Coordinates of C-alpha atoms and ligand atoms in Angstrom, one line a residue:
M1 CA 177.5 233.3 165.1
S2 CA 173.8 232.4 165.5
K3 CA 172.8 229.0 167.0
P4 CA 172.5 226.0 164.6
L5 CA 169.1 225.8 162.9
P6 CA 166.9 223.0 164.1
L7 CA 166.2 221.0 161.0
I8 CA 164.3 217.9 159.8
L9 CA 164.9 216.6 156.3
D10 CA 162.2 214.5 154.6
C11 CA 163.8 212.7 151.6
D12 CA 163.9 209.7 149.2
P13 CA 167.6 209.0 148.5
G14 CA 168.3 208.9 145.3
I15 CA 171.7 210.5 144.7
D16 CA 170.6 214.1 144.9
D17 CA 168.9 213.6 148.3
F18 CA 172.1 211.8 149.3
I19 CA 174.2 214.9 148.5
A20 CA 171.7 217.0 150.4
I21 CA 172.3 214.9 153.5
L22 CA 176.1 215.3 153.1
M23 CA 175.7 219.0 152.8
I24 CA 173.8 219.2 156.0
L25 CA 176.2 217.1 157.9
A26 CA 179.2 219.1 156.6
A27 CA 177.9 222.2 158.4
P28 CA 177.1 221.2 162.0
E29 CA 177.7 224.9 163.0
R30 CA 174.7 225.8 160.8
F31 CA 172.3 222.9 161.2
N32 CA 171.1 220.9 164.2
L33 CA 169.7 217.9 162.3
L34 CA 166.9 216.6 164.6
G35 CA 166.3 213.7 162.3
I36 CA 165.9 212.4 158.7
T37 CA 162.5 211.0 157.6
V38 CA 162.3 208.8 154.5
T39 CA 159.6 207.9 152.1
G40 CA 159.2 205.7 149.0
G41 CA 160.0 207.7 145.9
N42 CA 162.9 207.5 143.6
V43 CA 163.1 203.9 144.7
S44 CA 161.2 201.8 147.2
L45 CA 161.2 202.6 150.9
N46 CA 163.6 199.8 151.9
Y47 CA 166.2 201.2 149.6
T48 CA 165.6 204.9 150.3
A49 CA 165.8 204.2 154.0
Q50 CA 169.1 202.2 153.6
N51 CA 170.5 205.0 151.4
A52 CA 169.8 207.6 154.1
L53 CA 171.7 205.4 156.6
K54 CA 174.5 204.9 154.1
A55 CA 174.9 208.7 153.7
C56 CA 175.2 209.2 157.5
E57 CA 177.7 206.4 157.8
L58 CA 179.8 207.5 154.9
V59 CA 180.6 210.7 156.8
G60 CA 180.9 209.0 160.2
R61 CA 177.6 210.1 161.7
P62 CA 175.9 206.9 163.0
D63 CA 174.3 209.1 165.7
I64 CA 171.9 210.7 163.2
K65 CA 168.3 209.4 163.7
V66 CA 166.7 208.1 160.5
Y67 CA 162.9 207.2 160.5
A68 CA 161.2 205.2 157.8
G69 CA 157.8 206.6 156.8
C70 CA 155.1 206.0 154.2
P71 CA 156.1 203.5 151.5
E72 CA 153.3 204.6 149.2
P73 CA 151.6 207.9 148.2
I74 CA 148.2 208.7 149.8
L75 CA 146.1 207.7 146.9
R76 CA 148.3 206.8 143.9
E77 CA 150.5 203.8 143.2
L78 CA 154.1 204.6 143.8
Q79 CA 156.0 205.2 140.6
I80 CA 159.7 204.7 141.3
E81 CA 162.4 206.1 139.1
D82 CA 164.7 203.1 139.1
E83 CA 165.4 203.7 135.4
V84 CA 167.1 207.0 136.5
Y85 CA 168.5 206.0 139.9
G86 CA 169.2 202.3 139.4
E87 CA 167.5 199.6 141.4
T88 CA 169.1 200.7 144.7
G89 CA 168.8 204.4 144.1
L90 CA 172.5 204.9 144.2
K91 CA 173.5 203.8 140.8
G92 CA 177.3 203.8 140.3
V93 CA 178.7 202.8 143.6
D94 CA 178.3 199.9 146.1
L95 CA 178.5 201.5 149.6
P96 CA 178.9 199.2 152.6
K97 CA 175.7 197.8 154.2
P98 CA 174.9 200.2 157.0
T99 CA 175.6 199.1 160.6
M100 CA 173.4 201.8 162.1
A101 CA 169.7 200.9 162.4
L102 CA 166.6 202.8 161.6
Q103 CA 164.7 204.3 164.5
R104 CA 161.7 202.3 165.6
S105 CA 159.2 205.1 165.4
H106 CA 157.3 205.8 162.2
A107 CA 158.5 209.0 160.4
V108 CA 155.0 210.6 160.8
D109 CA 155.0 210.0 164.5
F110 CA 158.5 211.5 164.7
L111 CA 157.5 214.6 162.8
I112 CA 154.5 215.2 165.0
D113 CA 156.2 214.4 168.3
T114 CA 159.3 216.4 167.6
L115 CA 157.5 219.4 166.2
M116 CA 155.0 219.5 169.0
T117 CA 157.7 219.3 171.7
S118 CA 160.6 221.3 170.2
P119 CA 161.6 224.3 172.4
Q120 CA 162.4 226.2 169.2
K121 CA 160.6 226.4 165.9
V122 CA 161.9 223.8 163.4
T123 CA 162.7 224.2 159.7
L124 CA 161.4 221.4 157.5
A125 CA 163.3 220.6 154.3
T126 CA 161.6 218.3 151.9
T127 CA 163.2 216.7 148.9
A128 CA 160.7 213.8 148.1
P129 CA 157.1 213.1 147.5
L130 CA 155.3 214.9 150.3
T131 CA 153.4 211.9 151.8
N132 CA 155.0 211.9 155.2
V133 CA 154.6 215.6 155.7
A134 CA 151.0 215.7 154.4
I135 CA 149.9 212.8 156.7
A136 CA 151.5 214.6 159.7
L137 CA 149.7 217.8 158.7
V138 CA 146.3 215.9 158.5
R139 CA 146.9 214.1 161.8
E140 CA 148.1 217.1 163.7
P141 CA 147.6 220.5 162.0
R142 CA 149.0 222.3 165.1
I143 CA 152.5 221.3 164.0
L144 CA 152.3 224.3 161.7
D145 CA 152.7 226.6 164.8
H146 CA 156.0 224.9 165.5
I147 CA 157.5 225.2 162.0
E148 CA 159.8 228.1 161.2
E149 CA 159.8 227.4 157.4
I150 CA 159.0 224.6 155.0
V151 CA 161.4 224.5 152.0
T152 CA 160.3 222.1 149.3
M153 CA 162.0 220.8 146.2
G154 CA 159.2 220.4 143.8
G155 CA 157.1 221.8 140.9
S156 CA 157.9 223.7 137.8
M157 CA 156.7 226.9 136.1
T158 CA 157.3 225.3 132.8
L159 CA 158.1 221.8 131.7
G160 CA 157.9 218.8 133.9
N161 CA 160.5 216.0 134.2
I162 CA 158.4 212.9 134.8
T163 CA 155.6 214.1 132.4
P164 CA 155.4 217.1 130.1
A165 CA 153.3 218.8 132.8
A166 CA 154.7 217.7 136.2
E167 CA 157.9 217.5 138.3
Y168 CA 158.4 214.1 139.9
N169 CA 157.9 214.9 143.7
F170 CA 154.5 216.5 143.0
Y171 CA 153.5 214.0 140.4
A172 CA 154.2 211.0 142.7
D173 CA 151.8 212.2 145.3
P174 CA 149.6 215.1 144.1
E175 CA 147.2 214.8 147.0
A176 CA 150.1 215.3 149.4
A177 CA 151.3 218.3 147.5
H178 CA 147.8 219.7 147.5
I179 CA 147.6 219.3 151.3
L180 CA 150.9 221.2 151.7
Y181 CA 149.9 224.1 149.4
T182 CA 146.6 224.5 151.1
C183 CA 147.8 224.2 154.7
G184 CA 147.9 228.0 155.2
K185 CA 151.7 228.4 155.5
K186 CA 153.7 230.0 152.7
I187 CA 155.9 227.3 151.3
T188 CA 159.4 228.1 150.0
T189 CA 159.5 226.3 146.7
V190 CA 162.6 225.2 144.9
G191 CA 161.4 224.0 141.5
L192 CA 162.9 222.8 138.2
D193 CA 163.1 226.4 137.1
V194 CA 166.2 226.8 139.3
T195 CA 167.4 223.2 139.8
H196 CA 167.8 222.7 136.0
Q197 CA 170.3 225.5 136.2
I198 CA 172.4 223.6 138.7
V199 CA 173.9 221.1 136.3
T200 CA 177.1 219.1 137.0
S201 CA 180.0 219.5 134.5
L202 CA 183.2 217.7 133.8
E203 CA 185.0 220.8 135.1
W204 CA 183.2 220.5 138.4
F205 CA 184.0 216.8 138.6
S206 CA 187.6 217.6 138.2
R207 CA 187.2 220.0 141.1
L208 CA 185.8 217.2 143.2
D209 CA 188.6 214.9 142.2
A210 CA 191.1 217.5 143.2
L211 CA 189.6 217.6 146.7
D212 CA 191.2 214.2 147.2
N213 CA 188.9 213.1 150.0
P214 CA 186.9 209.8 150.1
V215 CA 183.5 211.5 150.3
A216 CA 184.2 213.8 147.3
H217 CA 185.7 210.8 145.4
T218 CA 182.6 208.7 146.2
L219 CA 180.3 211.4 145.0
A220 CA 182.2 212.0 141.8
T221 CA 182.0 208.3 141.0
M222 CA 178.2 208.3 141.7
L223 CA 177.5 211.5 139.8
R224 CA 179.5 210.4 136.7
A225 CA 177.5 207.1 136.6
F226 CA 174.2 208.7 137.4
Y227 CA 174.1 211.7 135.1
E228 CA 174.9 210.0 131.9
Y229 CA 171.1 209.4 131.9
D230 CA 170.1 213.0 132.2
M231 CA 172.7 214.1 129.6
K232 CA 171.3 211.6 127.1
K233 CA 167.6 212.1 127.9
F234 CA 167.4 215.8 128.3
G235 CA 170.4 216.8 126.2
L236 CA 171.9 218.5 129.3
A237 CA 175.6 219.2 129.7
G238 CA 175.4 217.2 133.0
G239 CA 172.9 216.1 135.6
A240 CA 170.6 218.5 137.6
L241 CA 171.3 218.6 141.3
H242 CA 167.7 219.1 142.4
D243 CA 167.7 218.5 146.2
P244 CA 171.0 220.1 147.1
C245 CA 169.4 223.4 146.0
V246 CA 167.2 223.2 149.1
I247 CA 170.2 223.1 151.4
G248 CA 172.1 225.6 149.4
Y249 CA 169.1 228.0 149.9
L250 CA 169.1 227.4 153.7
L251 CA 172.8 228.0 153.8
N252 CA 172.8 231.1 151.6
P253 CA 169.4 232.5 150.6
A254 CA 171.1 235.3 148.7
L255 CA 172.0 232.7 146.0
F256 CA 168.3 232.5 145.0
N257 CA 165.8 235.0 143.7
G258 CA 162.1 234.7 143.3
K259 CA 158.7 236.0 144.4
D260 CA 155.5 235.3 146.4
V261 CA 152.9 233.7 144.1
H262 CA 149.9 231.4 144.3
I263 CA 150.4 227.7 143.4
E264 CA 147.6 225.2 142.8
I265 CA 148.4 221.5 142.4
D266 CA 146.6 219.5 139.6
T267 CA 145.1 216.4 141.4
S268 CA 143.4 215.2 138.3
F269 CA 144.0 211.8 136.8
G270 CA 144.8 213.1 133.4
I271 CA 147.9 214.4 131.6
G272 CA 148.0 217.3 134.0
R273 CA 148.4 215.1 137.1
G274 CA 150.8 216.7 139.6
R275 CA 151.3 219.9 137.7
S276 CA 152.1 222.9 139.8
I277 CA 150.0 225.8 138.4
I278 CA 152.2 228.7 139.4
D279 CA 150.4 232.1 139.0
W280 CA 153.7 234.1 138.3
W281 CA 151.8 237.1 136.9
H282 CA 149.1 237.1 139.7
K283 CA 146.3 236.6 137.0
R284 CA 144.0 234.9 139.4
G285 CA 144.2 237.4 142.2
L286 CA 144.6 234.7 144.8
P287 CA 146.8 235.2 147.9
A288 CA 150.3 233.9 147.7
N289 CA 150.8 230.5 149.3
S290 CA 154.4 230.1 148.2
H291 CA 157.7 231.9 147.5
V292 CA 159.0 230.4 144.2
F293 CA 162.5 230.8 142.9
S294 CA 163.3 231.6 139.3
E295 CA 166.9 232.6 139.5
V296 CA 170.0 231.1 141.1
N297 CA 173.7 232.1 141.2
V298 CA 175.1 229.0 139.6
E299 CA 178.8 229.7 140.2
G300 CA 178.1 230.7 143.8
F301 CA 176.1 227.5 144.4
F302 CA 178.9 225.3 143.1
D303 CA 181.5 227.2 145.2
L304 CA 179.3 226.6 148.3
L305 CA 178.8 222.9 147.5
T306 CA 182.5 222.3 146.7
D307 CA 183.6 224.1 149.9
L308 CA 181.2 222.0 152.0
L309 CA 182.5 218.7 150.4
A310 CA 186.1 219.9 151.0
R311 CA 185.3 219.9 154.7
Y312 CA 185.3 216.1 154.6
G313 CA 188.9 216.0 153.6
N314 CA 190.0 216.4 157.2
R315 CA 187.5 214.0 158.8
Q316 CA 189.0 210.9 160.3
H317 CA 186.1 208.5 160.3
I318 CA 185.0 208.3 156.7
L319 CA 183.6 204.8 155.9
T320 CA 184.5 203.5 152.5
N321 CA 184.4 200.0 151.0
E322 CA 188.1 199.5 151.9
E323 CA 187.9 200.7 155.5
N324 CA 184.6 199.0 156.3
T325 CA 185.6 195.5 155.1
Ligands
LIG1 O1 162.1 216.1 140.3 C1 163.3 216.0 141.1 C2 163.0 215.3 142.4 O2 162.5 214.0 142.2 C3 164.2 215.2 143.3 O3 163.8 215.3 144.6 C4 164.7 213.8 143.0 O4 165.4 213.2 144.1 C5 163.4 213.1 142.8 O5 162.9 212.7 144.0
LIG2 CA1 164.4 213.5 146.1

């Protein structure tokens, strides 16, 4: 068995980021989570930071280091998604107020300091607007030499989800996305083209219920409450699990299929704001700056996710409302 992968997660919990954290912490033999950095996004930074702490405490990991970062995009005004995620970002459940504290350093300082001093190259998973990562890249471009892979949830070859043209993470901070896709490193991109295939179902909820463990129960409660919105708005059979796809790829890349292409981010202020222009047929003849996925093994993904969550069934220290009062 190879050594655990040094990993940093940049996120904006929101429920799908929350699940991504639980996936990482369910597989300590696969991931050495160096830290979680948080930005404003789905909801404001104070909530996204608290939600990251709540995820760590839910699974008994108060040792995980969580760093608050940029509250706002580089240039644009933050557009939160509280209609989707609820005011707190975790609509549907009221988890105990976290007892663990945020780290004192700013997320961008943590990213730069950790990457520049890590003895091994670090994998960077991003599931949020890219403000923290972009600012770190501008401040210290040399961090790229210390990054094994950047895997980003964002973009879409077709329809957007926040506007007809754009996916939310790229829409929220188009300048940050532009900085990432022009940094010179090929970005592994997990866009709506695959995440909209990973949709919850009543059948899967019943699989979660059958796990009979507090973490799976909490998630099923959250997801049922959360995804009514997606089902009504997009006519989906359930809710799309966007950010968990990033961790699913890191755990089993064979579940995903795509190709190297060029992506340009629309940084205009018009209707195309934040659109990811993905040159799938190589029409522009530009060098690939991304590996973009178009296919995912849906059944294999849900088997992986369910197996990970089942691991929490034999954990002793799971904090729930009852135990924490
Ligand atoms: O468009 C989906 C992305 O936007 C996900 O990362 C979700 O958490 C929201 O941030
Ligand atoms: Ca997110």
